[in-house]
CSV table of C-alpha atoms in Angstrom, one decimal:
chain,number,residue,atom,x,y,z
F,1,MET,CA,-0.2,0.0,0.0
F,2,PHE,CA,2.9,2.5,0.3
F,3,LYS,CA,5.1,1.3,-1.6
F,4,ALA,CA,2.4,1.6,-4.3
F,5,ARG,CA,1.2,5.6,-3.1
F,6,ARG,CA,4.1,6.8,-2.8
F,7,ARG,CA,5.1,5.3,-7.1
F,8,ILE,CA,2.1,7.3,-7.8
F,9,CYS,CA,2.9,10.4,-5.8
F,10,LEU,CA,6.1,10.1,-7.1
F,11,THR,CA,4.9,10.5,-10.6
F,12,LEU,CA,2.9,12.5,-10.1
F,13,VAL,CA,4.8,15.3,-8.8
F,14,TYR,CA,7.1,14.9,-11.9
F,15,VAL,CA,4.7,14.7,-14.2
F,16,LEU,CA,3.3,18.0,-12.9
F,17,LEU,CA,6.5,19.6,-12.9
F,18,SER,CA,7.5,18.4,-16.3
F,19,LEU,CA,3.8,20.1,-18.1
F,20,ILE,CA,5.2,23.1,-15.9
F,21,PHE,CA,8.0,23.5,-17.1
F,22,VAL,CA,7.1,23.0,-20.1
F,23,SER,CA,5.1,25.9,-20.0
F,24,LEU,CA,7.5,28.1,-18.8
F,25,ALA,CA,9.7,27.7,-21.6
F,26,VAL,CA,7.5,28.2,-24.1
F,27,PHE,CA,6.1,31.5,-22.7
F,28,LEU,CA,9.5,32.8,-21.7
F,29,VAL,CA,10.5,32.2,-25.3
F,30,PRO,CA,10.4,34.5,-27.8
F,31,GLN,CA,9.6,33.4,-31.2
F,32,THR,CA,9.7,35.6,-34.7
F,33,LYS,CA,7.7,34.6,-37.7
F,34,ILE,CA,10.6,35.0,-40.9
F,35,ASN,CA,7.7,34.1,-44.0
F,36,ASP,CA,5.9,31.8,-42.6
F,37,PHE,CA,8.3,30.3,-40.5
F,38,VAL,CA,8.9,30.8,-36.5
F,39,ASP,CA,12.2,32.4,-35.6
F,40,TYR,CA,14.6,30.9,-32.3
F,41,SER,CA,17.5,32.9,-33.7
F,42,ASN,CA,16.0,34.9,-30.5
F,43,THR,CA,16.0,32.3,-27.9
F,44,PHE,CA,15.8,33.0,-24.0
F,45,PRO,CA,19.1,32.6,-23.0
F,46,THR,CA,20.1,29.1,-22.1
F,47,ALA,CA,21.7,29.4,-18.6
F,48,VAL,CA,18.5,31.2,-17.5
F,49,THR,CA,16.2,28.1,-18.8
F,50,ALA,CA,18.9,25.8,-16.6
F,51,SER,CA,18.1,27.5,-13.6
F,52,LEU,CA,14.4,27.8,-14.2
F,53,PHE,CA,14.6,23.3,-13.9
F,54,CYS,CA,17.3,23.2,-11.2
F,55,THR,CA,14.8,25.2,-9.3
F,56,LEU,CA,11.8,22.6,-10.6
F,57,ILE,CA,14.0,20.2,-9.8
F,58,MET,CA,14.3,21.2,-6.2
F,59,ILE,CA,10.7,22.1,-5.6
F,60,ALA,CA,9.5,18.2,-7.4
F,61,THR,CA,12.7,17.4,-4.0
F,62,THR,CA,10.6,18.8,-1.3
F,63,LEU,CA,7.0,18.5,-2.0
F,64,TYR,CA,8.4,14.6,-2.8
F,65,ALA,CA,9.4,14.3,1.1
F,66,MET,CA,6.7,16.6,2.1
F,67,LEU,CA,4.7,13.6,0.5
F,68,ARG,CA,6.4,10.9,1.1
F,69,GLN,CA,6.3,12.4,5.3
F,70,TYR,CA,2.5,12.4,5.1
F,71,LEU,CA,2.6,9.3,3.5
F,72,GLU,CA,3.9,7.4,6.6
F,73,LYS,CA,2.0,9.0,9.4
F,74,THR,CA,-1.4,8.4,7.1
F,75,THR,CA,-0.3,4.2,6.2
F,76,MET,CA,2.8,3.3,8.0
F,77,ARG,CA,2.1,4.7,11.2
F,78,THR,CA,-2.0,4.1,11.3
F,79,GLY,CA,-4.4,0.8,12.2
F,80,ALA,CA,-2.4,-1.9,12.6
F,81,THR,CA,0.6,-1.3,10.4
F,82,ALA,CA,1.9,1.0,13.6
F,83,TYR,CA,2.5,-1.1,15.6
F,84,LEU,CA,5.2,-2.7,13.6
F,85,THR,CA,6.8,0.9,12.4
F,86,GLU,CA,6.6,1.5,16.3
F,87,PHE,CA,8.2,-1.9,16.8
F,88,THR,CA,11.3,-1.2,14.1
F,89,ASP,CA,12.1,2.3,15.2
F,90,ARG,CA,12.6,1.4,19.5
F,91,LEU,CA,14.6,-1.3,17.9
F,92,ARG,CA,16.9,1.2,16.5
F,93,LEU,CA,17.8,2.3,20.5
F,94,CYS,CA,18.1,-1.1,22.2
F,95,TYR,CA,20.9,-2.2,22.8
F,96,SER,CA,21.0,-5.7,25.0
F,97,MET,CA,18.8,-8.6,24.9
F,98,GLU,CA,17.1,-7.8,27.8
F,99,ASN,CA,15.8,-3.9,26.0
F,100,PHE,CA,15.1,-6.3,22.8
F,101,TYR,CA,13.0,-8.6,24.7
F,102,SER,CA,11.3,-5.3,27.1
F,103,LEU,CA,10.1,-4.2,23.6
F,104,ILE,CA,9.1,-6.9,22.5
F,105,GLY,CA,6.6,-7.1,25.4
F,106,ASN,CA,5.4,-3.6,25.8
F,107,VAL,CA,5.2,-3.0,22.3
F,108,LEU,CA,4.3,-6.6,19.9
F,109,GLU,CA,2.1,-8.4,22.8
F,110,LEU,CA,0.8,-5.2,25.0
F,111,LYS,CA,-0.2,-3.7,21.9
F,112,ALA,CA,-0.2,-5.2,19.1
F,113,ASP,CA,-1.7,-8.9,20.3
F,114,CYS,CA,0.6,-10.3,19.1
F,115,SER,CA,2.3,-14.1,20.0
F,116,VAL,CA,6.3,-14.0,19.6
F,117,LEU,CA,9.1,-16.5,19.3
F,118,TYR,CA,12.3,-16.1,19.5
F,119,VAL,CA,15.0,-18.9,18.7
F,120,ASN,CA,18.7,-19.2,17.9
F,121,ARG,CA,18.0,-21.6,15.8
F,122,LEU,CA,22.1,-22.8,15.2
F,123,ALA,CA,22.1,-23.9,18.9
F,124,ASN,CA,18.5,-24.8,18.9
F,125,TYR,CA,17.9,-22.5,22.5
F,126,ILE,CA,14.4,-20.0,23.0
F,127,PHE,CA,15.5,-17.3,23.9
F,128,TYR,CA,11.3,-15.5,24.4
F,129,ASN,CA,8.6,-16.3,23.8
F,130,SER,CA,5.1,-15.3,24.8
F,131,PRO,CA,3.2,-16.9,27.6
F,132,ASN,CA,0.4,-18.1,25.6
F,133,ARG,CA,-1.1,-21.5,24.2
F,134,ILE,CA,1.2,-21.2,21.0
F,135,THR,CA,4.2,-20.0,21.3
F,136,THR,CA,5.1,-22.4,24.7
F,137,ASP,CA,3.2,-25.9,24.2
F,138,GLN,CA,6.2,-28.0,22.9
F,139,ASN,CA,4.2,-30.0,19.6
F,140,TYR,CA,3.9,-26.5,18.1
F,141,LEU,CA,8.0,-26.0,18.9
F,142,ASP,CA,8.8,-29.1,18.0
F,143,LEU,CA,6.6,-28.6,14.8
F,144,LEU,CA,8.2,-25.1,14.2
F,145,GLU,CA,11.6,-27.1,14.6
F,146,ARG,CA,10.2,-29.1,11.4
F,147,ASN,CA,9.2,-26.2,9.1
F,148,PHE,CA,12.3,-24.0,9.5
F,149,PRO,CA,15.1,-26.0,11.0
F,150,ALA,CA,19.1,-24.2,10.8
F,151,ASP,CA,19.8,-23.9,7.2
F,152,TRP,CA,17.0,-22.1,6.5
F,153,PRO,CA,17.3,-19.3,4.4
F,154,GLU,CA,17.1,-15.3,5.4
F,155,GLY,CA,14.6,-13.2,4.5
F,156,THR,CA,10.6,-12.8,6.0
F,157,PHE,CA,8.2,-15.4,5.2
F,158,PHE,CA,4.3,-15.4,5.3
F,159,ILE,CA,2.9,-18.3,7.4
F,160,ASP,CA,0.2,-19.7,7.8
F,161,GLU,CA,-2.1,-21.3,11.4
F,162,ASN,CA,-0.7,-24.7,10.1
F,163,PHE,CA,2.7,-22.7,10.2
F,164,GLY,CA,3.4,-23.1,6.4
F,165,ILE,CA,4.5,-20.4,4.2
F,166,VAL,CA,2.5,-18.9,1.9
F,167,SER,CA,3.5,-16.9,-0.6
F,168,LYS,CA,-0.1,-13.8,0.1
F,169,ILE,CA,0.0,-11.8,2.8
F,170,ARG,CA,-4.1,-11.9,2.7
F,171,LYS,CA,-3.5,-15.7,3.5
F,172,ALA,CA,-1.0,-15.5,6.0
F,173,ARG,CA,-1.6,-15.9,10.5
F,174,GLY,CA,1.4,-14.4,11.7
F,175,PHE,CA,5.6,-14.2,10.2
F,176,LEU,CA,9.2,-15.2,9.9
F,177,ILE,CA,11.9,-13.6,10.1
F,178,SER,CA,15.2,-15.3,9.2
F,179,THR,CA,18.4,-13.5,10.5
F,180,ASN,CA,22.2,-13.9,11.6
F,181,GLY,CA,20.7,-18.0,12.9
F,182,PHE,CA,17.8,-16.5,14.7
F,183,HIS,CA,14.3,-17.0,13.8
F,184,LEU,CA,11.9,-14.5,15.1
F,185,PHE,CA,7.6,-15.4,14.7
F,186,VAL,CA,5.1,-13.3,15.6
F,187,LEU,CA,2.2,-14.9,15.5
F,188,CYS,CA,-1.0,-12.2,14.2
F,189,ARG,CA,-4.4,-12.9,13.2
F,190,TYR,CA,-4.9,-10.0,11.9
F,191,THR,CA,-1.2,-10.0,9.5
F,192,ARG,CA,-3.0,-9.2,6.9
F,193,LEU,CA,-3.4,-6.0,7.6
F,194,PHE,CA,0.3,-5.2,7.8
F,195,ASP,CA,1.7,-2.5,5.4
F,196,LYS,CA,4.4,-4.7,3.3
F,197,GLU,CA,6.6,-2.1,3.0
F,198,VAL,CA,7.4,-2.4,7.1
F,199,PHE,CA,8.6,-6.2,6.7
F,200,PRO,CA,12.0,-5.1,4.9
F,201,ARG,CA,12.5,-2.1,7.6
F,202,LEU,CA,11.7,-4.8,10.2
F,203,TYR,CA,14.3,-7.2,8.6
F,204,GLU,CA,17.1,-4.9,8.3
F,205,GLU,CA,17.3,-3.6,11.5
F,206,LEU,CA,17.4,-6.8,13.9
F,207,GLY,CA,19.8,-8.0,11.3
F,208,ARG,CA,21.4,-4.9,12.8
F,209,PHE,CA,20.6,-5.0,16.5
F,210,GLN,CA,21.5,-8.1,16.8
F,211,LEU,CA,25.0,-7.9,15.3
F,212,ARG,CA,24.6,-4.6,18.1
F,213,SER,CA,24.2,-6.6,20.9
F,214,GLU,CA,26.8,-9.4,20.0
F,215,THR,CA,28.7,-6.5,19.4
F,216,ILE,CA,28.3,-4.7,23.1
F,217,SER,CA,28.4,-8.5,24.7
F,218,SER,CA,31.6,-9.2,23.0
F,219,LEU,CA,32.9,-5.5,24.8
F,220,SER,CA,31.1,-6.4,27.7
F,221,GLU,CA,32.4,-9.6,28.1
F,222,ILE,CA,35.9,-8.7,27.9
F,223,SER,CA,36.0,-5.1,29.8
F,224,GLU,CA,34.2,-7.9,32.4
F,225,LEU,CA,37.5,-10.1,31.9
F,226,SER,CA,39.7,-7.1,32.0
F,227,ARG,CA,38.5,-6.3,34.9
F,228,GLU,CA,38.9,-10.2,36.3
F,229,TRP,CA,42.1,-10.1,35.2
F,230,GLU,CA,43.0,-6.7,36.6
F,231,GLN,CA,41.9,-7.7,39.8
F,232,LEU,CA,44.1,-11.5,40.0
F,233,ALA,CA,47.4,-9.3,39.1
F,234,GLU,CA,46.5,-7.3,41.9
F,235,SER,CA,46.3,-10.6,44.7
F,236,GLN,CA,48.9,-10.8,42.6
F,237,ARG,CA,51.6,-8.3,43.5
F,238,SER,CA,49.8,-8.5,47.5
F,239,PHE,CA,51.8,-11.4,47.5
F,240,LEU,CA,55.2,-9.8,46.5
F,241,PRO,CA,56.7,-7.5,49.2
F,242,ALA,CA,55.4,-4.0,49.5
F,243,LYS,CA,57.9,-2.2,50.4
F,244,MET,CA,62.6,-4.3,51.2
F,245,PRO,CA,62.7,-4.1,55.1
F,246,ASN,CA,65.1,-2.5,56.7
F,247,VAL,CA,67.8,-6.0,58.0
F,248,LYS,CA,71.0,-5.2,59.3
F,249,ARG,CA,74.5,-4.9,56.8
F,250,LEU,CA,72.2,-5.4,54.5
F,251,LYS,CA,70.5,-3.7,51.3
F,252,LEU,CA,68.2,-4.9,49.7
F,253,ALA,CA,66.1,-3.8,46.2
F,254,ALA,CA,63.9,-5.8,43.4
F,255,TYR,CA,62.4,-5.5,40.1
F,256,PHE,CA,59.7,-7.1,39.0
F,257,ARG,CA,57.8,-6.7,35.6
F,258,PRO,CA,55.1,-8.8,33.9
F,259,LEU,CA,54.7,-9.3,31.0
F,260,ILE,CA,51.0,-9.6,30.6
F,261,ASN,CA,49.2,-8.7,34.2
F,262,VAL,CA,49.2,-12.0,35.6
F,263,SER,CA,53.3,-13.3,36.2
F,264,GLY,CA,54.5,-16.6,36.9
F,265,ASP,CA,57.6,-14.3,38.1
F,266,TYR,CA,57.7,-13.9,41.4
F,267,TYR,CA,60.2,-13.1,44.4
F,268,THR,CA,60.2,-12.2,48.4
F,269,VAL,CA,62.3,-11.3,51.5
F,270,LEU,CA,61.6,-12.5,55.4
F,271,PRO,CA,63.9,-11.9,57.6
F,272,ILE,CA,64.2,-14.8,60.2
F,273,ASP,CA,66.0,-13.2,62.9
F,274,GLU,CA,68.1,-9.9,62.9
F,275,ASN,CA,70.7,-11.3,61.4
F,276,LYS,CA,69.2,-14.6,59.2
F,277,THR,CA,67.1,-13.5,55.9
F,278,LEU,CA,64.8,-15.9,53.4
F,279,VAL,CA,65.1,-14.9,50.0
F,280,MET,CA,63.6,-16.5,47.5
F,281,LEU,CA,62.7,-15.9,43.4
F,282,GLY,CA,61.1,-18.4,41.3
F,283,ASP,CA,59.6,-19.1,38.2
F,284,VAL,CA,56.5,-20.9,36.7
F,285,SER,CA,56.4,-23.0,33.7
F,286,GLY,CA,53.5,-21.4,31.4
F,287,LYS,CA,51.7,-17.8,31.8
F,288,GLY,CA,48.3,-16.8,33.0
F,289,LEU,CA,45.5,-17.9,35.7
F,290,ALA,CA,47.2,-21.1,36.0
F,291,ALA,CA,50.6,-20.2,36.4
F,292,ALA,CA,49.5,-17.7,38.8
F,293,LEU,CA,47.4,-20.0,41.2
F,294,VAL,CA,51.6,-22.0,41.4
F,295,MET,CA,52.8,-18.7,41.8
F,296,GLY,CA,50.1,-17.5,44.8
F,297,LEU,CA,50.5,-21.2,46.1
F,298,VAL,CA,54.8,-20.9,46.8
F,299,MET,CA,54.6,-18.4,48.2
F,300,ASN,CA,52.0,-19.1,50.3
F,301,THR,CA,53.4,-21.3,51.3
F,302,VAL,CA,56.9,-20.3,52.0
F,303,LYS,CA,55.2,-17.9,54.1
F,304,THR,CA,53.4,-19.3,56.4
F,305,LYS,CA,56.4,-22.9,56.8
F,306,GLU,CA,57.3,-22.1,60.1
F,307,ASN,CA,60.7,-23.3,59.8
F,308,LYS,CA,61.9,-21.2,57.4
F,309,GLU,CA,65.3,-22.3,58.0
F,310,ASP,CA,64.7,-25.9,57.3
F,311,LEU,CA,64.9,-25.7,53.8
F,312,PRO,CA,64.7,-28.7,52.5
F,313,GLY,CA,61.5,-28.9,54.1
F,314,MET,CA,60.2,-25.8,52.9
F,315,ILE,CA,61.0,-27.4,48.6
F,316,ALA,CA,59.3,-30.7,50.1
F,317,ALA,CA,56.1,-28.7,50.6
F,318,ILE,CA,56.3,-26.8,47.9
F,319,ASP,CA,56.6,-29.7,46.1
F,320,LYS,CA,53.5,-31.5,47.7
F,321,SER,CA,51.6,-29.0,47.0
F,322,ILE,CA,51.8,-28.4,43.4
F,323,LYS,CA,51.4,-31.7,42.9
F,324,GLU,CA,48.6,-31.4,45.2
F,325,MET,CA,46.9,-29.1,42.1
F,326,HIS,CA,46.6,-31.8,39.6
F,327,LEU,CA,47.7,-29.3,37.4
F,328,GLN,CA,49.5,-30.5,34.0
F,329,ASP,CA,52.4,-29.5,33.2
F,330,LYS,CA,52.8,-26.5,35.7
F,331,TYR,CA,56.4,-26.5,37.4
F,332,THR,CA,58.4,-23.8,39.2
F,333,VAL,CA,61.9,-23.2,39.2
F,334,LEU,CA,62.6,-21.4,42.5
F,335,PHE,CA,66.4,-19.9,44.2
F,336,ILE,CA,65.9,-20.1,47.7
F,337,GLY,CA,68.6,-19.0,50.5
F,338,ILE,CA,69.6,-18.1,53.7
F,339,ILE,CA,71.7,-14.0,53.8
F,340,ASP,CA,73.5,-15.3,57.4
F,341,THR,CA,74.6,-11.7,58.1
F,342,GLN,CA,76.8,-12.8,61.5
F,343,LYS,CA,78.7,-15.5,59.8
F,344,MET,CA,78.8,-14.3,56.2
F,345,THR,CA,77.4,-17.4,54.3
F,346,ILE,CA,74.9,-17.9,52.4
F,347,ARG,CA,72.8,-21.1,53.0
F,348,TYR,CA,70.6,-21.7,49.6
F,349,VAL,CA,69.1,-24.5,47.3
F,350,ASN,CA,69.0,-23.5,43.8
F,351,ALA,CA,66.3,-25.6,42.0
F,352,SER,CA,67.0,-25.3,38.1
F,353,MET,CA,67.2,-21.0,38.4
F,354,SER,CA,70.0,-20.4,36.2
F,355,ASP,CA,71.6,-16.8,37.1
F,356,PRO,CA,71.7,-16.7,40.6
F,357,ILE,CA,75.3,-14.7,40.9
F,358,ILE,CA,77.3,-14.0,43.1
F,359,VAL,CA,79.4,-10.7,42.7
F,360,THR,CA,82.6,-10.7,45.4
F,361,ARG,CA,84.8,-8.1,44.7
F,362,SER,CA,88.6,-9.5,44.2
F,363,PRO,CA,92.1,-7.4,43.9
F,364,ASP,CA,92.1,-7.5,40.2
F,365,GLY,CA,88.4,-6.1,40.5
F,366,TYR,CA,85.1,-7.9,40.6
F,367,ARG,CA,84.2,-11.0,40.2
F,368,ILE,CA,81.9,-13.8,39.4
F,369,LYS,CA,80.7,-16.7,40.9
F,370,SER,CA,77.5,-18.8,40.0
F,371,LEU,CA,75.4,-20.8,42.8
F,372,SER,CA,74.8,-23.4,40.7
F,373,SER,CA,71.4,-25.9,40.2
F,374,ASN,CA,71.7,-28.2,43.1
F,375,CYS,CA,68.0,-29.2,42.3
F,376,PRO,CA,65.3,-30.5,39.9
F,377,ILE,CA,63.2,-28.4,38.8
F,378,VAL,CA,60.2,-28.6,41.7
F,379,GLY,CA,55.8,-29.5,41.4
F,380,ILE,CA,55.9,-32.0,38.5
F,381,ILE,CA,58.6,-34.9,39.1
F,382,PRO,CA,60.2,-36.9,42.1
F,383,ILE,CA,63.1,-35.2,44.1
F,384,ASP,CA,64.4,-37.4,46.4
F,385,ASP,CA,67.3,-35.6,48.4
F,386,ILE,CA,67.4,-32.4,48.2
F,387,GLU,CA,70.4,-30.5,49.0
F,388,VAL,CA,71.3,-27.6,50.4
F,389,SER,CA,74.7,-25.9,49.4
F,390,GLU,CA,76.7,-22.4,51.2
F,391,GLN,CA,79.0,-20.5,49.9
F,392,ARG,CA,81.2,-17.7,52.3
F,393,LEU,CA,80.2,-14.2,51.8
F,394,PHE,CA,82.7,-11.0,52.1
F,395,SER,CA,81.8,-7.6,53.3
F,396,GLY,CA,80.5,-5.6,50.1
F,397,ASP,CA,79.6,-9.2,47.9
F,398,LEU,CA,76.1,-8.4,46.1
F,399,ILE,CA,74.0,-10.9,46.4
F,400,MET,CA,72.5,-10.8,42.0
F,401,MET,CA,68.7,-13.0,41.6
F,402,ALA,CA,66.6,-12.8,38.2
F,403,SER,CA,64.5,-14.9,36.5
F,404,ASP,CA,65.5,-15.9,32.5
F,405,GLY,CA,63.9,-12.9,31.2
F,406,VAL,CA,66.8,-11.1,32.2
F,407,SER,CA,69.4,-12.8,30.4
F,408,GLU,CA,67.5,-14.8,27.6
F,409,VAL,CA,66.4,-10.9,25.9
F,410,MET,CA,67.6,-10.7,22.0
F,411,ASN,CA,69.0,-7.5,20.3
F,412,GLU,CA,68.0,-8.4,16.7
F,413,GLU,CA,70.2,-10.7,15.9
F,414,LYS,CA,68.9,-13.5,18.2
F,415,VAL,CA,71.3,-13.3,20.6
F,416,GLU,CA,71.2,-13.6,24.3
F,417,LEU,CA,72.2,-10.7,27.0
F,418,GLY,CA,73.1,-13.9,29.0
F,419,ASP,CA,75.8,-15.0,26.2
F,420,THR,CA,77.5,-11.5,26.7
F,421,GLN,CA,81.2,-9.9,27.7
F,422,LEU,CA,78.8,-6.7,27.8
F,423,PHE,CA,76.4,-8.1,30.4
F,424,THR,CA,79.1,-9.9,32.3
F,425,ASP,CA,80.9,-6.5,32.2
F,426,THR,CA,77.8,-4.6,33.3
F,427,ILE,CA,77.3,-7.2,36.3
F,428,LYS,CA,81.5,-6.2,37.6
F,429,LYS,CA,81.0,-2.5,36.5
F,430,SER,CA,77.8,-1.4,39.0
F,431,ALA,CA,78.3,-4.5,41.3
F,432,SER,CA,79.9,-1.1,43.9
F,433,LYS,CA,76.7,0.5,43.4
F,434,GLU,CA,73.3,0.4,45.9
F,435,PRO,CA,71.8,-2.6,45.0
F,436,ARG,CA,68.7,0.0,43.4
F,437,GLU,CA,71.1,1.7,41.1
F,438,PHE,CA,72.4,-2.1,39.7
F,439,ILE,CA,69.6,-2.8,39.3
F,440,LYS,CA,68.8,0.3,37.3
F,441,ASP,CA,71.7,-0.4,35.1
F,442,ILE,CA,70.7,-4.0,34.4
F,443,THR,CA,67.3,-3.0,33.2
F,444,ASP,CA,68.6,-0.2,31.4
F,445,LEU,CA,70.8,-2.6,29.9
F,446,VAL,CA,67.8,-4.9,28.7
F,447,PHE,CA,66.0,-2.4,27.3
F,448,SER,CA,68.8,-1.0,24.9
F,449,TYR,CA,69.7,-4.5,23.4
F,450,ASN,CA,66.9,-5.7,23.1
F,451,ALA,CA,66.3,-2.5,21.1
F,452,ASP,CA,62.3,-2.5,19.5
F,453,THR,CA,61.9,-5.6,19.8
F,454,ARG,CA,59.4,-7.5,21.6
F,455,LEU,CA,60.1,-9.0,24.9
F,456,HIS,CA,59.0,-12.3,25.1
F,457,ASP,CA,58.9,-12.5,29.2
F,458,ASP,CA,59.0,-11.6,32.8
F,459,LEU,CA,61.3,-9.5,34.1
F,460,THR,CA,62.2,-10.5,37.7
F,461,MET,CA,65.4,-9.1,39.8
F,462,LEU,CA,66.6,-9.1,43.5
F,463,VAL,CA,69.3,-8.3,44.9
F,464,ALA,CA,71.1,-7.6,48.4
F,465,LYS,CA,74.6,-6.8,49.3
F,466,LEU,CA,76.7,-7.0,52.5
F,467,GLN,CA,77.5,-4.3,54.1
F,468,GLY,CA,81.1,-4.0,56.2
């Protein structure tokens, strides 16, 4: 109805304006007879004629817009069609499924007295059905599923009282809009009264809503997930020392830079008494939630262990706790030691950490002593006897513990920093500095050596320096 009236109006407008244009053009063109022939040599200026034509086109466009608006008001916004027009207009402002359900209830059910069924046919899941006999009866639902399967083509289709397709709207008792794998059934006894022009609009707007709501839902999930990960990262950081403790004859500093919010690296410093301090740094295999859980478990085990001087018992407790989590392929490497500033020793267990070192002063300058591994990785393989090693310390010695993200950073030639003389020279050169300054030199080296290439691991360091 609306489409036909619009076409008629458009035709009448342009016919009328064409007649006006021809009449005015003939009237404005001066004519002179010469030997019974009309002389057109003195015609009205072409520019004026063109301007007249453009003016008439503008008038035609304005007039057509006014007529279209009038037809829209009298055809699409009156009678039964007004309900679907209102539903379509308000659908543009829907951004969630809750908005959509509310709109169905307020307009299609309450005002238009329709029964509605909205189905995700790909998942065969009903998102919405009106509380009446047809849309809640399982027999009817099964019939609709058989008649309109998941591979049903997209578009608008008219259905009769037996849920079969009809080609003419006057025989319809409802309609189906199939788009993006969803089926919207609207059952209405007076479907024949709807103007057919409303259905393409509704189909298009429903498709836009589905894409819009899916995008917003995805963004909401990402946002929620981001908040959860941030909360997890904050919880994880709470396990780490907020500041270094004051320890007699020992200065401490640390650096922690996770590759992503949640890290598998960890460290801690726990004073045992005025002379003994426990230091630990470790790295859990992998990244993500599982690594964070293992990290928290290790830190909690160390903090709650009563006898912190029992290093073999500490490693055994960590190993048992990880294995009891039954997480596939999750383990940790770690270095744990007790620095005794009275005896000037460090007792330690190195469970496959590659980088713990002591930098000590000698007559020829600083030299580096490795705190070699004496224990396998923890949490995945059987551990029998746990060996505790001990090294003598001297005033001015610097103990550096670092995750492999420090030494394994690569330059553009794929050469690891830990394999270069530059790394060794920087350590020796900076060993005389305070721990915080020493760490700054090493981190500056890491980032300058890495240049503009992407880091691939967390960066964590713990440095302790013996004072005189």
